[in-house]
mmCIF file of C-alpha atoms and ligand atoms in Angstrom:
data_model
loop_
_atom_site.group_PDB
_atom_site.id
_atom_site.type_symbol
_atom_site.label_atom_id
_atom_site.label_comp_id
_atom_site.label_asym_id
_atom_site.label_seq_id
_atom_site.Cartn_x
_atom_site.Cartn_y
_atom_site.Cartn_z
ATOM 1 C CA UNK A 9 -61.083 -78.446 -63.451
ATOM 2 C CA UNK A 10 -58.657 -77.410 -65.708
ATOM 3 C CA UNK A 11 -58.191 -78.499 -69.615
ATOM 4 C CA UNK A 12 -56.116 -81.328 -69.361
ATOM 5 C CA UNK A 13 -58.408 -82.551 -66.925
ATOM 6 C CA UNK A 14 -61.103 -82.004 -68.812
ATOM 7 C CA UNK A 15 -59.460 -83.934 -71.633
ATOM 8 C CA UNK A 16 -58.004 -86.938 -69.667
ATOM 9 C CA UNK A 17 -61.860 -87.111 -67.810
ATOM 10 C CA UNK A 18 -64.297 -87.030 -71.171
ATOM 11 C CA UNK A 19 -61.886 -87.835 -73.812
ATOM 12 C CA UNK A 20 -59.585 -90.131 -72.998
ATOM 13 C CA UNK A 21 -61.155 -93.372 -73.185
ATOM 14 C CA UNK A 22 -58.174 -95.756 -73.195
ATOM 15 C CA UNK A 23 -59.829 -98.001 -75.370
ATOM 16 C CA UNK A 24 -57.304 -98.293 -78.407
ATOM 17 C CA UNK A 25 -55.542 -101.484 -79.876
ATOM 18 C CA UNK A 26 -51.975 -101.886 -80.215
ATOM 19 C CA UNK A 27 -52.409 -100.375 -83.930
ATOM 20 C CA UNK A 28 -53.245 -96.884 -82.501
ATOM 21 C CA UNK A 29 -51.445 -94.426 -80.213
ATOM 22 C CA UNK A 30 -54.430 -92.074 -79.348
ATOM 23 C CA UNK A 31 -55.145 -88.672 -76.556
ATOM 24 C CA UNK A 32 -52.201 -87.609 -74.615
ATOM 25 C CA UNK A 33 -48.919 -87.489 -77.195
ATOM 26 C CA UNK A 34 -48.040 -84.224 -80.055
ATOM 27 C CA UNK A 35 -50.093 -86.881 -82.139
ATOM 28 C CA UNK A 36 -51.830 -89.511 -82.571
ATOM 29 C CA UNK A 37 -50.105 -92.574 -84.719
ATOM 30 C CA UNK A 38 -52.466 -94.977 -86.528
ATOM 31 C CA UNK A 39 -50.956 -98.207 -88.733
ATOM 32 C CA UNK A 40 -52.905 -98.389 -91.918
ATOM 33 C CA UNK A 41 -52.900 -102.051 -94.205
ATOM 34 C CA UNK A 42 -50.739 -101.931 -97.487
ATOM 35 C CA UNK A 43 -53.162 -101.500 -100.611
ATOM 36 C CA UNK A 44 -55.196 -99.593 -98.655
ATOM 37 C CA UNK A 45 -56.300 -95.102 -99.007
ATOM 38 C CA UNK A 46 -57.377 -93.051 -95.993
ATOM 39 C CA UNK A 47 -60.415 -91.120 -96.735
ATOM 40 C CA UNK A 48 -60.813 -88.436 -94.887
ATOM 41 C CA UNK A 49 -63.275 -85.720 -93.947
ATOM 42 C CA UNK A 50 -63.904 -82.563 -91.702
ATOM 43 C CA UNK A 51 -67.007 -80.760 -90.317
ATOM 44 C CA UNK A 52 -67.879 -78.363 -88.306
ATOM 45 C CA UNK A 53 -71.135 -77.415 -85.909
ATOM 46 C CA UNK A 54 -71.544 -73.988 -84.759
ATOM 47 C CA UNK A 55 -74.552 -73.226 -82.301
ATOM 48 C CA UNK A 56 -77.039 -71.403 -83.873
ATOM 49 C CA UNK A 57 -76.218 -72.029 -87.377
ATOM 50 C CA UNK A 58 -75.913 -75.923 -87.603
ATOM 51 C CA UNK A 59 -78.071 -76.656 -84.208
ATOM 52 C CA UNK A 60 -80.419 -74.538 -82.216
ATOM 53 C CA UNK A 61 -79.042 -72.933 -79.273
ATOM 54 C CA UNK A 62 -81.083 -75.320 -77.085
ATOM 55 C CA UNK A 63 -79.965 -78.385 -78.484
ATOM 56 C CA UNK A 64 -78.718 -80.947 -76.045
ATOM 57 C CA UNK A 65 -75.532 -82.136 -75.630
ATOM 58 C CA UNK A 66 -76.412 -85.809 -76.447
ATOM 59 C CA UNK A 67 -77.693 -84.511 -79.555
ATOM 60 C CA UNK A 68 -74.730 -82.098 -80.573
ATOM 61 C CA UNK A 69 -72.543 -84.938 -80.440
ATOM 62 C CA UNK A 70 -74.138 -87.295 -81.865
ATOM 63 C CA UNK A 71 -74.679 -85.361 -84.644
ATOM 64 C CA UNK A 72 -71.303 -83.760 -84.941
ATOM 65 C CA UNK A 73 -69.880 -87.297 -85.548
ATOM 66 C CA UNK A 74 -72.783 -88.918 -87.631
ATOM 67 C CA UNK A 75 -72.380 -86.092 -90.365
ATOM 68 C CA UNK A 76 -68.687 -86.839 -90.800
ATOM 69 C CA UNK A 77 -69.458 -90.567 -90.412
ATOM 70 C CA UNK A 78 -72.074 -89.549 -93.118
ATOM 71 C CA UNK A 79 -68.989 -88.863 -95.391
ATOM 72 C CA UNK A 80 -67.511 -91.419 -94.758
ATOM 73 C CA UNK A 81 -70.633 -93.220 -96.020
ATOM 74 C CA UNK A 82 -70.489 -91.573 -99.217
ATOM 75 C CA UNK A 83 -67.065 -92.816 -100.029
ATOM 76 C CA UNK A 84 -67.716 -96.467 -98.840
ATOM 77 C CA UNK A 85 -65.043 -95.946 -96.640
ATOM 78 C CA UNK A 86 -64.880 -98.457 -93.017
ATOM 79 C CA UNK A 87 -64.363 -96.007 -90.437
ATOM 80 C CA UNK A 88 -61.426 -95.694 -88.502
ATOM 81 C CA UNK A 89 -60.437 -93.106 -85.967
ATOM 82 C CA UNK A 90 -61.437 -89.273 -85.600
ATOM 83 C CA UNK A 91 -60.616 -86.402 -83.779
ATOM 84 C CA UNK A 92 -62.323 -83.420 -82.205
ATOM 85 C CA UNK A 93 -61.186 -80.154 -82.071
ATOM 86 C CA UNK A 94 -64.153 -78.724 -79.386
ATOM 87 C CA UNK A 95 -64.510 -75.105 -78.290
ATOM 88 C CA UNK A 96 -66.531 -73.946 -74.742
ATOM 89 C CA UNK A 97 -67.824 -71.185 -73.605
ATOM 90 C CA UNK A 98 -66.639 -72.481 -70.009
ATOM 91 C CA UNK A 99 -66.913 -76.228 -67.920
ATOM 92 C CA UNK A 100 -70.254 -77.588 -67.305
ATOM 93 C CA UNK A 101 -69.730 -80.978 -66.572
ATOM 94 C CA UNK A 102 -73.000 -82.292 -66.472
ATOM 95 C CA UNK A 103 -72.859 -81.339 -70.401
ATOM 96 C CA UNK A 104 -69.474 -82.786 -70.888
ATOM 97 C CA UNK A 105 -70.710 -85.992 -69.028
ATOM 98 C CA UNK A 106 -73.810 -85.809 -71.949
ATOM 99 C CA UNK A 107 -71.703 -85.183 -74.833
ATOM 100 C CA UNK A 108 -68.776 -87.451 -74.331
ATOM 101 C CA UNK A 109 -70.740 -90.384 -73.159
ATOM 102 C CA UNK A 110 -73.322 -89.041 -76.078
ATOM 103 C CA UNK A 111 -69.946 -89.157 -78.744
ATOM 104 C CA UNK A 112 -68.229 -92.760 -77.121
ATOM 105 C CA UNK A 113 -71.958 -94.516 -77.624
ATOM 106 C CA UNK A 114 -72.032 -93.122 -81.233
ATOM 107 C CA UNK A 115 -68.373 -94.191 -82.013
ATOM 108 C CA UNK A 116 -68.385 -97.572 -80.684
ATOM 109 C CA UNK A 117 -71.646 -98.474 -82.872
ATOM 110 C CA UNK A 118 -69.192 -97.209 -86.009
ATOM 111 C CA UNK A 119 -66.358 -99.001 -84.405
ATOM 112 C CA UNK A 120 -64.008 -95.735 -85.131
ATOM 113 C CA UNK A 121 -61.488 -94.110 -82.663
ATOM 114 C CA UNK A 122 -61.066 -90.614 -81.116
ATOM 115 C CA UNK A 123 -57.305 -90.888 -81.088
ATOM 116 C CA UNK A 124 -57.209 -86.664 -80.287
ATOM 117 C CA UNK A 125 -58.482 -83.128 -80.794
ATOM 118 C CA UNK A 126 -58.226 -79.803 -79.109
ATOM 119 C CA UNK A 127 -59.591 -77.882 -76.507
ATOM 120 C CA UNK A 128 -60.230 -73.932 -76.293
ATOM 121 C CA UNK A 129 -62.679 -71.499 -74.891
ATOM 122 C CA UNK A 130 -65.243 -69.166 -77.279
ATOM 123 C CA UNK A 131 -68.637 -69.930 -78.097
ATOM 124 C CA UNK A 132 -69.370 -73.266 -78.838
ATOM 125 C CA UNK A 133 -67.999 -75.132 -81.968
ATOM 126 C CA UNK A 134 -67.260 -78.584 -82.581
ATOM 127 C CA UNK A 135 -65.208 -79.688 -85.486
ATOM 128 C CA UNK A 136 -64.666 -83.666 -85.897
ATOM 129 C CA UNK A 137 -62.500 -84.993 -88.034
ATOM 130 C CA UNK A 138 -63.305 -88.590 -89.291
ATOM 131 C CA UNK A 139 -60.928 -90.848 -91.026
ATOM 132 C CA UNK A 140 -62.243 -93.925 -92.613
ATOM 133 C CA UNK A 141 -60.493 -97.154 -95.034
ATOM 134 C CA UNK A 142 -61.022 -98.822 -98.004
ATOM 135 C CA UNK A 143 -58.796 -100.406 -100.780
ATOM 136 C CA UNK A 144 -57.320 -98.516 -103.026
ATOM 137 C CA UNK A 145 -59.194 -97.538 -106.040
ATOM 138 C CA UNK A 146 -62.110 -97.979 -104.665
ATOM 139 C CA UNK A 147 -63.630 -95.335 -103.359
ATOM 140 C CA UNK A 148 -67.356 -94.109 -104.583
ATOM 141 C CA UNK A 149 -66.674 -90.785 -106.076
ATOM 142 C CA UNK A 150 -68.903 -88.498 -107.440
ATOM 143 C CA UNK A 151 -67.211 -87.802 -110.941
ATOM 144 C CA UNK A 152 -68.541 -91.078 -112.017
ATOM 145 C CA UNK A 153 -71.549 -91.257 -112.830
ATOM 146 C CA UNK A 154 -72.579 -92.701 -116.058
ATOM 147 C CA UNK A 155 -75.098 -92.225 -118.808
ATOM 148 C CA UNK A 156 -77.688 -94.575 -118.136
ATOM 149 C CA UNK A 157 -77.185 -95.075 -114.555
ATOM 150 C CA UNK A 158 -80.340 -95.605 -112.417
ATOM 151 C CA UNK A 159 -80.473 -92.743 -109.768
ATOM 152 C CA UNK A 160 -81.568 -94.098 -105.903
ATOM 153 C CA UNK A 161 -81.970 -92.612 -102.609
ATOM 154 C CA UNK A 162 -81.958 -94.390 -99.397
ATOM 155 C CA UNK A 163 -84.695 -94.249 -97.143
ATOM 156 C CA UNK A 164 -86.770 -91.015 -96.980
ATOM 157 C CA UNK A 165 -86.229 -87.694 -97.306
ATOM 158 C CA UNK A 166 -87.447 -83.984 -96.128
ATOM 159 C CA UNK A 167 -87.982 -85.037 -92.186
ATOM 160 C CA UNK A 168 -85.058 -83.106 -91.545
ATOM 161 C CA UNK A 169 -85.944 -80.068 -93.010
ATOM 162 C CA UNK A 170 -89.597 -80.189 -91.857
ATOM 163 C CA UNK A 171 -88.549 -80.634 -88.441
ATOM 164 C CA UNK A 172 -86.271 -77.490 -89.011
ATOM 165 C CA UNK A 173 -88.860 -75.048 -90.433
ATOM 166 C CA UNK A 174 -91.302 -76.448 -87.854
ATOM 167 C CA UNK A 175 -88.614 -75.024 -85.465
ATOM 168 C CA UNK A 176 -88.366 -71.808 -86.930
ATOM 169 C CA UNK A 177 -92.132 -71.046 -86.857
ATOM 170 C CA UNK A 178 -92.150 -71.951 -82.947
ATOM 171 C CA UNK A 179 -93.674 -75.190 -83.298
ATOM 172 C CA UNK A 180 -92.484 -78.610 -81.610
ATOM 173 C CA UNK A 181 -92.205 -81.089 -84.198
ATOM 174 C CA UNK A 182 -93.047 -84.736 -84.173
ATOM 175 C CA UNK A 183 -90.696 -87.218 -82.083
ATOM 176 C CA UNK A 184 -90.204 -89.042 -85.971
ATOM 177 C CA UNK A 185 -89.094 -85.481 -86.924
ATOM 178 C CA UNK A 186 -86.862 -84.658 -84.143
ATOM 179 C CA UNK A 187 -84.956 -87.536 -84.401
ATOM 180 C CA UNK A 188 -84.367 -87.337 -88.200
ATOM 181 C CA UNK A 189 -82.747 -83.643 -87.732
ATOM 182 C CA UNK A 190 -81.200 -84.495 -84.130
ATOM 183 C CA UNK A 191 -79.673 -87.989 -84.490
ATOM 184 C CA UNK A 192 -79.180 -88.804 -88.309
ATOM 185 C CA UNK A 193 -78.461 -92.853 -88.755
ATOM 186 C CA UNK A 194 -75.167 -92.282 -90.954
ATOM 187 C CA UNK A 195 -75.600 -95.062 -93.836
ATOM 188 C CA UNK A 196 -72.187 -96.426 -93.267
ATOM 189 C CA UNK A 197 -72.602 -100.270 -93.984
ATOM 190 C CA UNK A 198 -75.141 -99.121 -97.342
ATOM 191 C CA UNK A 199 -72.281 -97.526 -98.259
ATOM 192 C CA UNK A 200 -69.398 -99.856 -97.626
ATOM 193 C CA UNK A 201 -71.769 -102.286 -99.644
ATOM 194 C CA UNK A 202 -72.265 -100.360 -102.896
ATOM 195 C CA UNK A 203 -68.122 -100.416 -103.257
ATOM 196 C CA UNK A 204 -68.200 -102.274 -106.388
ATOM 197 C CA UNK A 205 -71.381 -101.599 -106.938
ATOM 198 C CA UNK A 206 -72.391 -97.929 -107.471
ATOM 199 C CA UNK A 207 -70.798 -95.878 -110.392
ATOM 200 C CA UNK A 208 -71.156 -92.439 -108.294
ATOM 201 C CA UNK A 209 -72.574 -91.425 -104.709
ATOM 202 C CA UNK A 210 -72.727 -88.431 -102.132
ATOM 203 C CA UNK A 211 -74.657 -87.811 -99.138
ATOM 204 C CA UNK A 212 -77.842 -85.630 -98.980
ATOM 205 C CA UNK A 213 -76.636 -83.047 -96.557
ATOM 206 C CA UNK A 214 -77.582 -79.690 -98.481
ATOM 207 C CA UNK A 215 -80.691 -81.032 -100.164
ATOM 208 C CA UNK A 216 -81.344 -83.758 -102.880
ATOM 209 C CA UNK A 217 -81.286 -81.958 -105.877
ATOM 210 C CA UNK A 218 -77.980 -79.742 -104.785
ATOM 211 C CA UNK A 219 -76.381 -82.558 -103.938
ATOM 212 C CA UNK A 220 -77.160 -84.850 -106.836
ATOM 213 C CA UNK A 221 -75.903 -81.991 -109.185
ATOM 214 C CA UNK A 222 -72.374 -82.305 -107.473
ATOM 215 C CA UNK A 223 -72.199 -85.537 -108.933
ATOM 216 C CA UNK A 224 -73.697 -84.276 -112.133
ATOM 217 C CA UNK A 225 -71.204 -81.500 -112.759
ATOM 218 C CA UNK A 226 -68.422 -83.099 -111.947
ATOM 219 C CA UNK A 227 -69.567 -86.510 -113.782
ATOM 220 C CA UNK A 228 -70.095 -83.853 -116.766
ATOM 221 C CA UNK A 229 -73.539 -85.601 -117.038
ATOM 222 C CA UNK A 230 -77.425 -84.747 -116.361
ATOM 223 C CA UNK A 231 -80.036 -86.337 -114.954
ATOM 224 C CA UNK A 232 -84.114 -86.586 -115.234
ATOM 225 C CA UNK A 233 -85.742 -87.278 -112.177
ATOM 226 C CA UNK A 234 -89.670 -88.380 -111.395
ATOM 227 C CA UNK A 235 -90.861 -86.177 -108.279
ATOM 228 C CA UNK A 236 -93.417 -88.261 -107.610
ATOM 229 C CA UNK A 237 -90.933 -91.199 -106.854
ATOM 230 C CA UNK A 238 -89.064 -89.280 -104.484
ATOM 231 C CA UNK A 239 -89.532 -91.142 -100.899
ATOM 232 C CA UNK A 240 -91.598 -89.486 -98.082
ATOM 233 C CA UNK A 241 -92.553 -89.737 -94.828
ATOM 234 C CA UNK A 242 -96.468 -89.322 -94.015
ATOM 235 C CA UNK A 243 -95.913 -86.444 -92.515
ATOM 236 C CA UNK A 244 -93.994 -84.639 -95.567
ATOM 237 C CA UNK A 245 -96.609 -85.851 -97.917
ATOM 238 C CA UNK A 246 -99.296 -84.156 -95.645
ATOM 239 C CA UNK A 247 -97.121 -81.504 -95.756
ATOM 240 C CA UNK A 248 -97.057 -81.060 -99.466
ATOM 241 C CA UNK A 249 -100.726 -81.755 -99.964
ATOM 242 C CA UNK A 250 -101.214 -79.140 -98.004
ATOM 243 C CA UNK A 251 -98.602 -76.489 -99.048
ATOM 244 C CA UNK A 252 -97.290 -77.872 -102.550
ATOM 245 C CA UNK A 253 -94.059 -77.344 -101.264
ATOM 246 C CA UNK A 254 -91.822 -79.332 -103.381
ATOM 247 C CA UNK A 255 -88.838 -77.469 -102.306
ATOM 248 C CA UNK A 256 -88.748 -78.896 -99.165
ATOM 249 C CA UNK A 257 -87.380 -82.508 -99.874
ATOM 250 C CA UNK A 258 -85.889 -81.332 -103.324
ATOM 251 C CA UNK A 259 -83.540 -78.482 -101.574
ATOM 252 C CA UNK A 260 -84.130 -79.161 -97.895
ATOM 253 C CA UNK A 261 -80.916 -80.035 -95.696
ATOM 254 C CA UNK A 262 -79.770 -82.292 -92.595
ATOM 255 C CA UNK A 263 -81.349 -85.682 -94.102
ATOM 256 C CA UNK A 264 -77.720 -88.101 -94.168
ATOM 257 C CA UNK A 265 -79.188 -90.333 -96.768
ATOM 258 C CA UNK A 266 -76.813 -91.529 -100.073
ATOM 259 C CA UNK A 267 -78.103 -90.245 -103.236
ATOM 260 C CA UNK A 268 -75.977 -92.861 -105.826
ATOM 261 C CA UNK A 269 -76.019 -94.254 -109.340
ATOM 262 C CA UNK A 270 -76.068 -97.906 -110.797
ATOM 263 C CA UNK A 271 -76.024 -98.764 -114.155
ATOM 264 C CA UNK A 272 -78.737 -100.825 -115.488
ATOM 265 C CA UNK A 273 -77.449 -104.256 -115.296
ATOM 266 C CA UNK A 274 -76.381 -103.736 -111.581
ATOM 267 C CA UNK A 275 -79.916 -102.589 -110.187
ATOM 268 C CA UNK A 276 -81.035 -106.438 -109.068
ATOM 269 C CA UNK A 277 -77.931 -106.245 -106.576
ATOM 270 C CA UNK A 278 -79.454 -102.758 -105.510
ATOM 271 C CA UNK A 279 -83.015 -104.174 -104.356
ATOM 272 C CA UNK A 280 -81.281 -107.339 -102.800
ATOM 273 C CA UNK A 281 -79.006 -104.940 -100.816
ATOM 274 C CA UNK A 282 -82.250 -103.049 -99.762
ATOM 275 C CA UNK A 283 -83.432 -106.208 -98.928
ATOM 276 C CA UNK A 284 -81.062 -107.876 -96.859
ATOM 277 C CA UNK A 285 -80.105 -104.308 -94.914
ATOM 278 C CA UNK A 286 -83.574 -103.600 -94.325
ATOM 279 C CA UNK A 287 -83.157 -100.235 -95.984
ATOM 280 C CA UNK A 288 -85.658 -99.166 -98.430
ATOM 281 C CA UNK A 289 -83.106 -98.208 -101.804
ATOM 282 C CA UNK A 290 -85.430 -96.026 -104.185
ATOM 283 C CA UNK A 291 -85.230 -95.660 -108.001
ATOM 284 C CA UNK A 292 -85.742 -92.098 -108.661
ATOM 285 C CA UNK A 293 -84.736 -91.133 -112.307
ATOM 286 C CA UNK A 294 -82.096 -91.847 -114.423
ATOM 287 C CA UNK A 295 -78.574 -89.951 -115.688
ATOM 288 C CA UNK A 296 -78.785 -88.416 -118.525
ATOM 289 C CA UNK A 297 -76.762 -86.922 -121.685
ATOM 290 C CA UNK A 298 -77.997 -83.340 -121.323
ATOM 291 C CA UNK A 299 -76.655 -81.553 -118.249
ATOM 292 C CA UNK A 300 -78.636 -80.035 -115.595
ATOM 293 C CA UNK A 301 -81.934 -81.542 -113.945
ATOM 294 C CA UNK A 302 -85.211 -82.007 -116.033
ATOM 295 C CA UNK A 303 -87.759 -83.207 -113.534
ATOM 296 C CA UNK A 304 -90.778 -85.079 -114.202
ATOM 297 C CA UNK A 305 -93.877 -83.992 -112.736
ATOM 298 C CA UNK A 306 -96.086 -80.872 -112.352
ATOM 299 C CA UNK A 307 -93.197 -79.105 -110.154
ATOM 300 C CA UNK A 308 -91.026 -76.724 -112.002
ATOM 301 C CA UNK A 309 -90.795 -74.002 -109.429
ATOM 302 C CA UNK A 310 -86.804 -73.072 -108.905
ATOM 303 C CA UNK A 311 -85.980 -74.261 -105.266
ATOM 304 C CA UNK A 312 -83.162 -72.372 -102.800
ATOM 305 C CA UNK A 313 -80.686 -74.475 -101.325
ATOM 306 C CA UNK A 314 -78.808 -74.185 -98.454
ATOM 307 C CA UNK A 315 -75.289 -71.919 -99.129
ATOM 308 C CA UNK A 316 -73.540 -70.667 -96.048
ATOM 309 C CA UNK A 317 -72.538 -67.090 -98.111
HETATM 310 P P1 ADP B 234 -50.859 -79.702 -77.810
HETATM 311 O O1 ADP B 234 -50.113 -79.003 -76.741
HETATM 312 O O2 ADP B 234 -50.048 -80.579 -78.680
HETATM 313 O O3 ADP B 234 -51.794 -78.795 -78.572
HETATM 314 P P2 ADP B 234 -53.058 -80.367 -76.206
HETATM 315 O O4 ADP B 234 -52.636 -79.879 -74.885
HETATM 316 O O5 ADP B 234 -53.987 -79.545 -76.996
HETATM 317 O O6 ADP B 234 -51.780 -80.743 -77.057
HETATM 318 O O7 ADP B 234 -53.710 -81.807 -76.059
HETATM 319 C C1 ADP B 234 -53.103 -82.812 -75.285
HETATM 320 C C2 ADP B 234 -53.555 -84.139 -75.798
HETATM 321 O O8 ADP B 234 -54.951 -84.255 -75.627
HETATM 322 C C3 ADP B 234 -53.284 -84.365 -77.283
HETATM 323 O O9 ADP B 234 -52.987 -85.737 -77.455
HETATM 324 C C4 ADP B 234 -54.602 -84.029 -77.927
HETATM 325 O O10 ADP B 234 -54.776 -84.753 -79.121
HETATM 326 C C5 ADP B 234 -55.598 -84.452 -76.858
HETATM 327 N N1 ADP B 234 -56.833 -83.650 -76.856
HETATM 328 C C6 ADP B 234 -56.981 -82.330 -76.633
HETATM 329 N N2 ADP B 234 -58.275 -81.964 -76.676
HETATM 330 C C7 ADP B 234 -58.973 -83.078 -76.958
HETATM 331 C C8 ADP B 234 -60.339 -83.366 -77.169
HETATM 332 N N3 ADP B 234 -61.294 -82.430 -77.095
HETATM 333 N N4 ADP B 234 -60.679 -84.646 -77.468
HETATM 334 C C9 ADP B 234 -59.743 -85.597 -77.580
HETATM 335 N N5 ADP B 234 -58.449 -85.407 -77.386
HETATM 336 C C10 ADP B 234 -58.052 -84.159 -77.077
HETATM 337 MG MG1 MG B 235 -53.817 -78.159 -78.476
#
């Protein structure tokens, strides 16, 4: 099998509308709506640094996608199309028959479009990039928070990263676990709903409270946050009873929640949202004048987050 092959048997799914050319031209060609931006977004997944070598191939592309569908999230952005720029260390087919069936399940749940990538041999790397929509002006950004502004996270965090250290000290975490840190649920529709909603938002990729001070900084604001409000599985609260490990939710990577601010008046809408998407939306502090994070609760220890240098 050689690359084109390999392309026109995995990747080319000939399932595009009329509004896209996808796989097989210089380029792809995608028709956008007037009034509307592009928001777009690239990551990449090296073995050994962003999955264990072992990881299967189901899992390596379903995560490769959900963390750019992730940003997507963050923006409110409808996703659109992607492509995938995917490096092997040589053809296995059985794991191409995994990872593009693995990728085409993932996309068609997120109704977005491989329209192309690229295909080269070295040790194995996948970089997606994922376009998504939304009208203009719109967009969630992070330099917007406000003074004021209710501070939520969706969902729990820390499974991810107690699944990972579980990992590193050669034990096999829970299924619950696994699947937090394998297969991330990217919170696209939560965040296509808080467009109009939400002042500021990001996804919780490096850990909460690096994360959160993105939109801090660049908002030119601060924020005091209540630990104990934080949301947490049973198994990271064991976890902390037993180690007092606050670090691990606060800086802890890999969860793909949306860490976003409301002002007061607009937190009602947040709880119906919750409500009606069956998503548990959590208050946990508020934005404040003074910049940095003051956080409420016996914890003061300083935390290490996750910097690739
Ligand atoms: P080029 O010569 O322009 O670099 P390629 O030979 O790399 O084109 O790719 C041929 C076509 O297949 C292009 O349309 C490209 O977008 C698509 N393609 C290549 N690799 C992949 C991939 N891994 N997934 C999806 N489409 C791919
Ligand atoms: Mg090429």
């Amino acid at each position: 099998m050689n690359e084109f092959d390999l392309i026109e048997k995995y990747f080319n799914w000939k399932n595009l509308n009329s509004d896209m050319l996808g796989v097989g031209d210089d380029c792809a060609l995608i028709s956008i709506e007037s009034q509307h931006q592009l928001a777009t977004s690239v990551d990449t997944l090296i073995e050994g640094v962003h999955f264990p070598k072992d990881t299967s191939a189901h899992d390596v592309a379903y995560k490769a996608l959900a963390v750019n569908l992730s940003d997507l999230a963050a923006m409110g952005a409808t996703p659109l199309y992607f492509t995938l720029a995917l490096t092997l260390p040589n053809i296995d087919e059985a794991w191409l028959k995994d990872f593009s069936s693995s990728l085409k399940t993932l996309s068609k749940k997120y109704n977005i479009q491989l329209v192309g990538g690229d295909t080269t041999k070295g040790a194995l790397s996948i970089t997606i990039n994922a376009t998504g929509i939304l009208p203009k002006t719109q967009a969630l950004l992070r330099s917007s928070a406000k003074v004021g502004d209710i501070i939520f996270v969706s969902n729990i965090i820390g499974d991810a990263a107690l699944a990972w250290k579980q990992i590193q000290n050669n034990k096999t975490p829970s299924s619950a676990l696994l699947k937090k840190f394998n297969t991330p649920e990217p919170q696209v529709v939560l965040g296509q709903k808080l467009l109009g909603i939400a002042n500021s938002c990001i996804d919780i990729s490096d850990g909460l409270e690096q994360d959160l001070s993105h939109i801090l900084n660049q908002s030119s604001v601060g924020a005091r946050i209540n630990i104990s409000d934080i949301p947490l599985s049973d198994e990271v609260t064991t976890y902390i009873e037993n180690t007092h490990d606050w670090c691990l939710p606060l800086s802890g990577g890999d969860d793909y929640e949306l860490c976003f601010t409301v002002s007061q008046d607009r937190v009602a809408k947040i709880e119906d949202l919750g409500q009606q998407l069956g998503i548990p939306l959590i208050a946990i502090g508020i934005i404040t004048q003074e910049q940095g994070i003051e956080r409420l609760g016996l914890f003061d220890e300083k935390c290490q987050s996750y910097q690739h240098f």
